[in-house]
Short mmCIF file of C-alpha atoms and ligand atoms in Angstrom, two decimals:
data_model
loop_
_atom_site.label_atom_id
_atom_site.label_comp_id
_atom_site.label_asym_id
_atom_site.label_seq_id
_atom_site.Cartn_x
_atom_site.Cartn_y
_atom_site.Cartn_z
CA MET X 829 -0.26 0.38 -0.33
CA ASP X 830 1.80 3.64 -0.84
CA PHE X 831 0.14 6.76 -1.99
CA VAL X 832 1.05 8.55 -4.74
CA ALA X 833 -0.55 11.99 -4.46
CA ASP X 834 -1.84 13.59 -1.66
CA PRO X 835 -5.18 12.15 -0.01
CA ALA X 836 -5.84 15.38 1.34
CA VAL X 837 -6.34 16.70 -2.74
CA ASP X 838 -6.77 13.41 -4.30
CA PRO X 839 -8.88 10.54 -2.97
CA SER X 840 -7.88 8.60 -5.52
CA ALA X 841 -3.89 8.71 -3.69
CA ARG X 842 -4.31 5.61 -2.20
CA ARG X 843 -2.89 2.04 -3.64
CA HIS X 844 -4.09 -1.22 -2.76
CA VAL X 845 -2.74 -4.17 -3.80
CA ASP X 846 -4.64 -6.86 -2.71
CA ASP X 847 -2.39 -9.83 -2.78
CA GLY X 848 0.95 -7.99 -4.31
CA ILE X 849 4.46 -8.27 -5.08
CA VAL X 850 7.72 -5.62 -4.09
CA VAL X 851 10.10 -7.12 -6.15
CA VAL X 852 13.55 -5.65 -4.95
CA ALA X 853 17.16 -6.09 -7.29
CA ASP X 854 20.42 -4.00 -6.00
CA GLY X 855 18.36 -1.60 -3.10
CA ARG X 856 16.04 -0.48 -5.44
CA ILE X 857 12.46 -1.67 -6.15
CA GLU X 858 12.28 -2.95 -9.30
CA ALA X 859 8.83 -3.44 -10.08
CA ALA X 860 5.72 -3.72 -7.78
CA GLY X 861 1.66 -4.93 -8.84
CA PRO X 862 0.16 -8.04 -8.42
CA ALA X 863 1.46 -11.33 -7.73
CA SER X 864 -0.66 -12.69 -10.57
CA ALA X 865 0.82 -10.61 -12.90
CA LEU X 866 4.90 -11.10 -12.22
CA LEU X 867 5.07 -14.29 -10.12
CA PRO X 868 4.83 -16.47 -13.76
CA GLY X 869 8.45 -14.24 -14.58
CA LEU X 870 10.37 -14.34 -11.46
CA ALA X 871 13.21 -16.94 -11.81
CA ASP X 872 15.80 -17.73 -9.31
CA VAL X 873 14.90 -15.38 -6.46
CA ASP X 874 13.91 -15.36 -3.31
CA VAL X 875 10.67 -15.24 -2.10
CA VAL X 876 9.17 -13.70 1.69
CA ASP X 877 5.90 -14.41 2.50
CA HIS X 878 4.33 -11.29 3.75
CA ARG X 879 0.50 -12.93 3.39
CA GLY X 880 -1.84 -11.40 5.50
CA ARG X 881 0.40 -8.26 6.50
CA ILE X 882 0.50 -4.76 5.08
CA LEU X 883 3.56 -3.33 3.37
CA MET X 884 4.00 0.11 2.92
CA PRO X 885 6.93 2.52 2.96
CA GLY X 886 9.60 2.52 6.05
CA PHE X 887 8.28 5.59 8.29
CA ILE X 888 8.84 8.36 8.76
CA ASP X 889 9.75 10.71 11.58
CA ALA X 890 11.00 14.19 11.46
CA HIS X 891 12.47 15.18 14.66
CA ILE X 892 13.19 12.93 17.22
CA HIS X 893 16.16 13.42 20.07
CA TYR X 894 18.44 10.53 19.90
CA PRO X 895 20.36 12.02 23.58
CA GLN X 896 17.88 11.63 24.84
CA MET X 897 17.16 7.95 24.17
CA GLU X 898 18.14 7.46 28.19
CA MET X 899 15.27 10.30 29.50
CA ILE X 900 11.91 8.84 27.87
CA ALA X 901 9.46 9.03 30.71
CA SER X 902 10.99 12.01 32.02
CA HIS X 903 7.84 13.19 34.88
CA GLY X 904 6.45 16.31 36.10
CA GLU X 905 7.30 19.56 34.01
CA GLN X 906 6.80 21.06 30.97
CA LEU X 907 9.15 22.40 28.06
CA LEU X 908 11.70 24.71 30.45
CA ALA X 909 12.00 23.66 33.32
CA TRP X 910 12.39 19.70 31.99
CA LEU X 911 15.07 21.39 29.64
CA ARG X 912 16.57 22.54 32.85
CA ARG X 913 15.34 19.47 35.43
CA TYR X 914 16.36 16.00 32.45
CA THR X 915 17.37 16.65 29.16
CA PHE X 916 20.18 18.74 29.62
CA PRO X 917 22.33 17.16 32.55
CA THR X 918 21.50 13.92 30.05
CA GLU X 919 23.14 15.53 27.15
CA THR X 920 25.99 15.93 29.02
CA ARG X 921 26.96 12.38 28.89
CA PHE X 922 27.20 13.26 24.73
CA GLY X 923 30.40 14.47 23.94
CA ASP X 924 31.96 10.83 25.88
CA ARG X 925 32.47 8.97 21.93
CA ALA X 926 31.97 5.55 23.37
CA TYR X 927 29.15 6.63 25.39
CA ALA X 928 27.75 8.23 22.61
CA GLU X 929 28.42 4.81 20.05
CA GLY X 930 26.45 2.97 22.71
CA ILE X 931 23.01 4.50 22.86
CA ALA X 932 23.28 5.66 18.39
CA GLU X 933 23.25 1.21 18.11
CA ALA X 934 20.35 1.66 20.57
CA PHE X 935 18.92 4.28 18.76
CA LEU X 936 18.91 3.14 15.74
CA ASP X 937 17.53 -0.19 16.52
CA GLU X 938 14.69 1.39 18.20
CA LEU X 939 14.02 3.10 15.19
CA LEU X 940 14.85 0.10 13.02
CA ARG X 941 11.33 -2.18 15.55
CA ASN X 942 8.84 0.36 14.65
CA GLY X 943 9.18 0.49 11.14
CA THR X 944 11.16 4.51 11.24
CA THR X 945 13.32 4.53 7.69
CA THR X 946 14.02 7.65 8.14
CA ALA X 947 14.82 10.12 10.67
CA VAL X 948 16.04 13.99 11.20
CA VAL X 949 17.92 13.71 14.26
CA MET X 950 18.89 16.01 16.78
CA GLY X 951 22.00 15.19 18.30
CA SER X 952 23.55 17.63 21.19
CA VAL X 953 26.13 20.41 21.69
CA HIS X 954 28.59 17.48 21.11
CA PRO X 955 30.30 17.42 17.23
CA VAL X 956 31.39 13.85 17.95
CA SER X 957 27.37 12.98 18.53
CA ALA X 958 27.12 13.80 15.14
CA GLU X 959 30.07 11.98 14.23
CA VAL X 960 28.90 9.15 15.72
CA ILE X 961 25.53 8.41 14.81
CA PHE X 962 25.76 9.57 11.31
CA ALA X 963 28.95 6.28 12.40
CA ALA X 964 26.40 4.30 12.73
CA ALA X 965 24.13 5.19 10.14
CA GLN X 966 26.43 4.80 7.87
CA ARG X 967 26.56 1.09 8.05
CA ARG X 968 23.29 0.49 7.93
CA GLY X 969 23.04 2.48 4.63
CA LEU X 970 20.23 4.49 6.01
CA ARG X 971 18.23 7.61 5.04
CA LEU X 972 19.50 10.41 7.82
CA VAL X 973 19.21 14.12 8.76
CA ALA X 974 21.43 15.15 11.52
CA GLY X 975 23.76 17.85 13.18
CA GLN X 976 25.08 18.52 16.47
CA THR X 977 23.24 21.59 18.21
CA MET X 978 24.32 25.10 18.65
CA MET X 979 22.99 26.74 21.27
CA ASP X 980 26.07 29.27 23.41
CA ARG X 981 23.39 31.23 25.74
CA ASN X 982 20.58 30.06 28.35
CA VAL X 983 21.53 26.68 28.70
CA PRO X 984 24.46 24.91 31.34
CA GLU X 985 27.70 26.86 30.84
CA SER X 986 28.74 22.55 30.02
CA LEU X 987 26.80 22.39 27.25
CA GLN X 988 27.75 26.17 26.04
CA ASP X 989 28.86 26.52 22.55
CA THR X 990 30.08 29.96 21.03
CA PRO X 991 29.01 31.22 17.04
CA GLN X 992 32.39 30.35 15.98
CA SER X 993 33.11 26.53 17.69
CA ALA X 994 29.54 25.86 16.56
CA TYR X 995 29.96 27.13 12.73
CA ASP X 996 33.89 25.48 12.55
CA ALA X 997 32.31 22.52 13.62
CA ALA X 998 29.94 22.17 12.35
CA ALA X 999 31.34 23.40 8.16
CA ALA X 1000 34.05 20.27 8.84
CA LEU X 1001 31.16 17.51 9.49
CA ILE X 1002 29.88 18.99 6.19
CA GLU X 1003 32.44 18.10 4.55
CA ALA X 1004 32.92 14.51 6.20
CA TRP X 1005 29.61 13.65 5.63
CA HIS X 1006 27.21 15.10 4.26
CA GLU X 1007 25.51 14.12 0.85
CA ARG X 1008 28.24 12.49 0.01
CA PRO X 1009 28.17 9.94 -2.36
CA GLY X 1010 26.59 6.70 -1.86
CA THR X 1011 25.71 7.50 1.54
CA ARG X 1012 22.09 8.21 2.35
CA LEU X 1013 23.41 10.95 5.10
CA HIS X 1014 21.86 14.21 5.06
CA TYR X 1015 23.50 17.70 7.42
CA ALA X 1016 20.84 20.05 9.24
CA VAL X 1017 22.31 23.23 10.69
CA THR X 1018 20.84 22.59 13.80
CA PRO X 1019 20.34 25.92 16.30
CA ARG X 1020 18.20 23.93 18.95
CA PHE X 1021 15.92 27.35 19.52
CA ALA X 1022 16.34 30.50 18.90
CA ALA X 1023 16.22 31.10 23.15
CA SER X 1024 19.50 29.25 23.37
CA SER X 1025 21.14 30.98 20.23
CA SER X 1026 22.32 34.12 20.52
CA PRO X 1027 22.10 37.16 17.01
CA ALA X 1028 26.00 35.87 15.74
CA GLN X 1029 25.05 32.02 16.09
CA LEU X 1030 21.97 32.92 14.18
CA ARG X 1031 23.79 34.68 11.11
CA LEU X 1032 26.53 31.71 11.24
CA ALA X 1033 23.91 29.53 11.20
CA ALA X 1034 22.68 30.74 7.91
CA GLN X 1035 26.33 31.64 6.41
CA LEU X 1036 26.31 28.07 7.16
CA ARG X 1037 23.62 27.46 4.88
CA ARG X 1038 24.97 30.21 2.68
CA GLU X 1039 27.78 28.45 2.44
CA HIS X 1040 26.71 25.06 1.87
CA PRO X 1041 23.59 25.34 -0.35
CA GLY X 1042 21.23 22.07 0.46
CA VAL X 1043 21.26 21.05 4.20
CA PHE X 1044 19.09 20.94 6.15
CA VAL X 1045 17.96 23.42 9.08
CA HIS X 1046 16.80 21.91 11.95
CA THR X 1047 15.33 24.05 14.67
CA HIS X 1048 11.92 24.50 17.41
CA TRP X 1049 9.14 26.67 17.41
CA ALA X 1050 6.20 28.44 18.83
CA GLU X 1051 5.47 24.67 20.90
CA ASN X 1052 4.81 26.14 24.72
CA ARG X 1053 3.97 29.62 25.71
CA GLU X 1054 5.99 30.29 28.40
CA GLU X 1055 9.34 29.77 24.86
CA ILE X 1056 7.25 31.40 23.53
CA ASP X 1057 7.14 34.51 25.50
CA TRP X 1058 10.09 33.99 26.34
CA VAL X 1059 11.72 34.24 23.15
CA ARG X 1060 9.76 37.00 21.84
CA GLN X 1061 11.87 38.32 25.28
CA LEU X 1062 15.16 37.74 23.97
CA TYR X 1063 13.91 39.41 20.13
CA PRO X 1064 12.49 41.46 20.37
CA GLN X 1065 13.13 43.43 17.04
CA SER X 1066 11.31 40.74 14.60
CA ALA X 1067 7.57 40.48 14.44
CA SER X 1068 7.18 36.91 15.51
CA TYR X 1069 8.83 33.85 17.04
CA LEU X 1070 8.14 32.75 13.12
CA ARG X 1071 10.03 36.29 11.69
CA ILE X 1072 13.85 35.59 14.01
CA TYR X 1073 13.97 32.94 11.62
CA ASP X 1074 12.77 34.56 8.40
CA ASP X 1075 15.09 37.87 9.09
CA PHE X 1076 17.66 36.21 10.61
CA GLU X 1077 17.56 33.11 6.56
CA LEU X 1078 16.94 30.63 8.42
CA LEU X 1079 13.74 29.29 6.79
CA GLY X 1080 13.28 27.15 3.04
CA PRO X 1081 11.81 24.69 2.15
CA ARG X 1082 14.95 22.49 4.16
CA THR X 1083 14.39 23.73 6.83
CA VAL X 1084 12.68 21.70 9.40
CA LEU X 1085 11.02 22.96 12.46
CA ALA X 1086 8.90 20.97 14.96
CA HIS X 1087 6.04 21.75 16.57
CA GLY X 1088 4.34 25.20 15.85
CA VAL X 1089 1.55 24.71 18.34
CA HIS X 1090 0.77 28.55 18.71
CA THR X 1091 1.17 29.93 15.21
CA GLU X 1092 0.29 33.41 14.98
CA PRO X 1093 -1.85 34.85 12.30
CA ASP X 1094 1.30 35.37 10.25
CA ASP X 1095 3.04 32.22 10.35
CA LEU X 1096 1.12 31.12 7.51
CA GLU X 1097 2.07 33.38 4.81
CA VAL X 1098 5.51 33.50 6.14
CA LEU X 1099 5.46 29.65 5.32
CA GLY X 1100 4.20 29.90 2.48
CA ARG X 1101 6.67 32.22 0.86
CA THR X 1102 10.04 30.21 2.75
CA GLY X 1103 8.44 26.70 1.77
CA ALA X 1104 9.05 25.24 5.01
CA THR X 1105 8.39 22.28 6.81
CA VAL X 1106 6.36 22.19 10.67
CA ALA X 1107 6.93 18.81 12.01
CA LEU X 1108 4.25 18.42 14.71
CA CYS X 1109 4.74 16.26 17.35
CA PRO X 1110 1.63 15.12 19.08
CA SER X 1111 3.26 12.75 22.19
CA SER X 1112 5.18 15.51 22.97
CA ASN X 1113 2.87 18.10 23.06
CA MET X 1114 0.06 15.95 25.14
CA PHE X 1115 3.44 14.94 27.29
CA LEU X 1116 4.57 18.27 28.47
CA GLY X 1117 1.55 19.65 28.39
CA SER X 1118 2.54 22.16 25.62
CA GLY X 1119 -0.87 22.43 23.73
CA LEU X 1120 -2.85 20.93 20.53
CA PHE X 1121 -2.13 21.98 16.64
CA ASP X 1122 -3.58 22.77 15.02
CA LEU X 1123 -3.77 20.93 12.00
CA PRO X 1124 -6.65 21.23 9.77
CA ARG X 1125 -5.80 24.95 9.44
CA LEU X 1126 -1.83 24.25 9.07
CA ARG X 1127 -3.09 20.94 5.15
CA ARG X 1128 -5.94 24.06 4.10
CA ALA X 1129 -3.46 26.15 3.66
CA GLY X 1130 -0.85 23.55 2.20
CA VAL X 1131 2.07 24.13 5.01
CA SER X 1132 4.53 21.13 4.56
CA LEU X 1133 4.10 19.26 6.98
CA ALA X 1134 5.36 15.67 8.24
CA ILE X 1135 5.18 14.07 11.84
CA GLY X 1136 7.93 13.27 14.74
CA THR X 1137 8.05 11.98 18.01
CA ASP X 1138 9.86 14.48 19.34
CA VAL X 1139 11.63 11.39 21.53
CA GLY X 1140 12.76 12.24 24.85
CA ALA X 1141 9.31 14.53 24.71
CA GLY X 1142 8.24 12.44 23.09
CA THR X 1143 6.65 8.99 25.02
CA SER X 1144 7.64 6.92 22.06
CA PHE X 1145 9.13 5.46 18.97
CA SER X 1146 5.98 4.19 17.31
CA MET X 1147 4.73 6.37 13.69
CA LEU X 1148 1.49 4.24 14.60
CA ARG X 1149 1.58 5.74 18.21
CA THR X 1150 2.30 8.71 17.13
CA LEU X 1151 -0.23 8.94 14.80
CA ALA X 1152 -3.05 7.35 17.06
CA ASP X 1153 -1.92 11.05 18.88
CA ALA X 1154 -2.22 12.69 16.11
CA TYR X 1155 -5.63 11.61 15.98
CA LYS X 1156 -6.24 12.29 19.05
CA VAL X 1157 -4.63 16.12 19.17
CA THR X 1158 -7.11 16.81 16.29
CA GLN X 1159 -10.73 15.26 18.38
CA LEU X 1160 -9.58 17.54 22.20
CA ARG X 1161 -8.91 19.96 19.81
CA ARG X 1162 -13.05 19.82 18.49
CA ALA X 1163 -14.27 20.18 21.65
CA VAL X 1164 -11.55 22.72 23.62
CA TYR X 1165 -11.15 24.81 21.13
CA ASP X 1166 -15.12 24.57 20.28
CA GLU X 1167 -14.67 23.62 16.53
CA PRO X 1168 -17.32 21.23 16.03
CA ASP X 1169 -16.85 21.05 12.20
CA ALA X 1170 -13.05 20.60 12.13
CA ARG X 1171 -12.29 17.17 11.05
CA ALA X 1172 -10.76 14.27 13.39
CA LEU X 1173 -7.68 13.07 11.26
CA ALA X 1174 -8.45 10.64 8.25
CA VAL X 1175 -6.83 7.18 8.13
CA ASP X 1176 -5.19 8.00 4.62
CA GLU X 1177 -4.04 11.86 5.97
CA ALA X 1178 -2.19 9.90 8.48
CA PHE X 1179 -0.53 7.31 7.10
CA TYR X 1180 0.35 9.89 3.78
CA LEU X 1181 1.66 12.68 6.39
CA VAL X 1182 4.43 9.34 8.03
CA THR X 1183 5.15 8.36 3.96
CA LEU X 1184 4.76 10.23 1.27
CA GLY X 1185 4.37 12.90 2.57
CA GLY X 1186 6.81 13.03 5.22
CA ALA X 1187 9.33 12.70 1.94
CA ARG X 1188 7.83 14.87 -0.13
CA ALA X 1189 8.27 17.31 3.00
CA LEU X 1190 11.85 16.52 3.27
CA GLY X 1191 12.71 16.24 -0.70
CA PHE X 1192 13.25 13.44 -1.06
CA GLU X 1193 9.85 11.60 -3.28
CA GLY X 1194 12.25 11.64 -6.00
CA SER X 1195 13.73 8.46 -3.55
CA ILE X 1196 11.69 7.13 -0.66
CA GLY X 1197 7.22 7.37 0.22
CA ARG X 1198 6.06 4.99 -2.78
CA LEU X 1199 6.31 1.21 -3.73
CA SER X 1200 7.70 1.89 -7.42
CA PRO X 1201 9.98 1.38 -9.59
CA GLY X 1202 13.26 2.76 -8.85
CA MET X 1203 12.43 3.76 -5.39
CA GLU X 1204 14.93 2.96 -2.43
CA ALA X 1205 13.45 -0.10 -0.79
CA ASP X 1206 13.08 1.59 2.05
CA PHE X 1207 9.85 -0.69 3.48
CA VAL X 1208 7.66 -2.01 6.44
CA VAL X 1209 5.24 -4.50 6.96
CA LEU X 1210 3.32 -3.85 9.48
CA ASP X 1211 0.63 -7.09 11.25
CA PRO X 1212 -3.16 -6.67 11.38
CA GLN X 1213 -2.73 -9.82 13.76
CA ALA X 1214 -0.15 -8.39 15.89
CA THR X 1215 -1.60 -8.90 18.98
CA PRO X 1216 -5.23 -10.37 20.29
CA LEU X 1217 -6.96 -7.12 20.21
CA LEU X 1218 -6.14 -5.92 16.68
CA ALA X 1219 -6.66 -9.62 15.79
CA LEU X 1220 -10.07 -8.71 17.30
CA ARG X 1221 -10.52 -5.40 15.82
CA THR X 1222 -9.48 -6.22 12.43
CA SER X 1223 -11.88 -9.83 11.70
CA ARG X 1224 -14.50 -7.09 12.89
CA ALA X 1225 -13.08 -4.93 9.86
CA GLU X 1226 -15.12 -4.58 6.52
CA SER X 1227 -12.53 -2.28 4.68
CA LEU X 1228 -8.88 -1.46 4.30
CA ASP X 1229 -9.49 2.20 6.48
CA GLU X 1230 -10.73 0.05 9.21
CA ARG X 1231 -7.44 -2.68 9.43
CA LEU X 1232 -5.46 0.89 8.75
CA PHE X 1233 -6.80 2.59 11.52
CA ALA X 1234 -7.68 -0.15 14.17
CA LEU X 1235 -3.04 -0.84 13.56
CA MET X 1236 -3.06 3.25 13.74
CA MET X 1237 -4.95 2.61 17.20
CA LEU X 1238 -4.03 0.31 18.86
CA GLY X 1239 -0.25 -0.58 17.01
CA ASP X 1240 3.51 -0.19 18.10
CA ASP X 1241 6.73 -2.11 17.76
CA ARG X 1242 4.42 -5.21 18.28
CA ALA X 1243 3.01 -4.73 15.03
CA VAL X 1244 6.54 -4.60 12.97
CA ALA X 1245 6.56 -7.61 11.72
CA ALA X 1246 9.19 -6.89 9.31
CA THR X 1247 11.95 -3.30 7.97
CA TYR X 1248 13.34 -3.47 5.34
CA VAL X 1249 17.11 -1.24 4.30
CA GLN X 1250 17.06 -0.77 0.63
CA GLY X 1251 15.75 -4.09 0.46
CA GLN X 1252 18.04 -5.39 3.62
CA ARG X 1253 14.99 -6.89 5.98
CA GLN X 1254 16.57 -5.53 9.61
CA ASP X 1255 16.78 -8.08 12.08
CA VAL X 1256 16.63 -6.38 14.68
CA ALA X 1257 14.12 -8.25 15.57
CA GLY X 1258 15.43 -11.65 16.42
CA ARG X 1259 13.84 -12.35 13.01
CA LEU X 1260 15.19 -14.17 9.92
CA PRO X 1261 17.45 -12.27 7.43
CA GLY X 1262 15.17 -12.03 4.33
CA GLY X 1263 16.05 -12.51 0.31
CA SER X 1264 14.92 -10.23 -2.63
CA GLY X 1265 11.51 -10.68 -3.35
CA VAL X 1266 8.97 -8.90 -0.97
CA ARG X 1267 5.26 -10.32 -0.53
N1 GUN D 1470 13.09 23.09 22.56
C1 GUN D 1470 13.95 23.91 22.84
N2 GUN D 1470 15.02 22.35 22.80
C2 GUN D 1470 14.23 21.23 22.93
C3 GUN D 1470 14.16 19.91 23.28
O1 GUN D 1470 14.62 19.22 23.56
N3 GUN D 1470 13.09 19.25 23.08
C4 GUN D 1470 11.46 19.54 22.73
N4 GUN D 1470 10.76 19.32 23.28
N5 GUN D 1470 11.89 21.08 22.71
C5 GUN D 1470 12.35 21.78 22.58
ZN1 ZN D 1471 12.54 18.17 19.33
#
């Protein structure tokens, strides 16, 4: 199953073949279609039988922090206090290469166990944290956008860089890792958020972007009211939080802004003009009590959108669980903001956002997000029978829509029967490696 267009624009955008086969060679899709049509033409090919399951493009997590993996589920605080109490002390450890390597491997295992094959990842302030996650992703042939966070103020001294040290480190990492031939790695210039970067640092971040066209920019934006008030005080010359990034020329089609919970009317124009992507993080927003984003309004305005788990503020690596949370945010918003006519998140829209929609938002639609010939063979295979409850609910389902909705509301890593990266089955759940044909 996949999408060839945005289902909100084209209701026939979803493709599904009941007994389908995907033919993979050299890490790419060679053909996809009904097994009855394709199977007779395949000789000397290993066939992996996934009948009864649903195969789709691997999930895309558009915002996640790997150094926060070990502090997921830390109790009791909202954003700024949570950063001070839990996040910064944990991130301090990532200046140690061996320590960072251990977590980087565990982190990629966990992504793959959850069917996520592409992620946009924040490191810590230490350049070695970015180096380590790139190296680990490279060994697995994964597509990854990552960078070390830049932060030169308002964080503990031991975690502060300087505008120049962050610039120099990022320039070296871009040289070493960004879109090198034969890799699927992309560098993101990563000022953590406007509150922790001085104007001098944002200027140098923009300079990196100018000097290296094609690098990503990855930051946080408009997550929490206290954060927003603080940032506005720190940058009184800018007309809004989003305008700070705009004024410093950090917004473009390769900019990923995590959150966008509390937006201002002017923001839609800025997002539309620059093509920046908003990575919505529903699990994190509910965990930190940040607020309820307005997904229908952002969709109507044509804003480039993707979904992020935002682990460790998000409470699951699972994009299925994160979609369940996105659904609940749209439901809550209808009630809390008295918007009875607003729609709850549609099933197609949900799965689109974590596959082709996410790929488009990141500019990867030529490589991933669809099951079309020539695309990279990154898949997730979902099992609608994975748990007794899923199996029961699925047995009562009368349509693919219902089966998919059950997977998204009841599923998690247990529903991921297999994950493939460039056609290779990932042995992350103790399962056997597979062959080159995937059914
Ligand atoms: N804003 C600045 N840093 C962070 C972070 O680590 N997590 C979240 N959720 N928001 C942030
Ligand atoms: Zn975040």
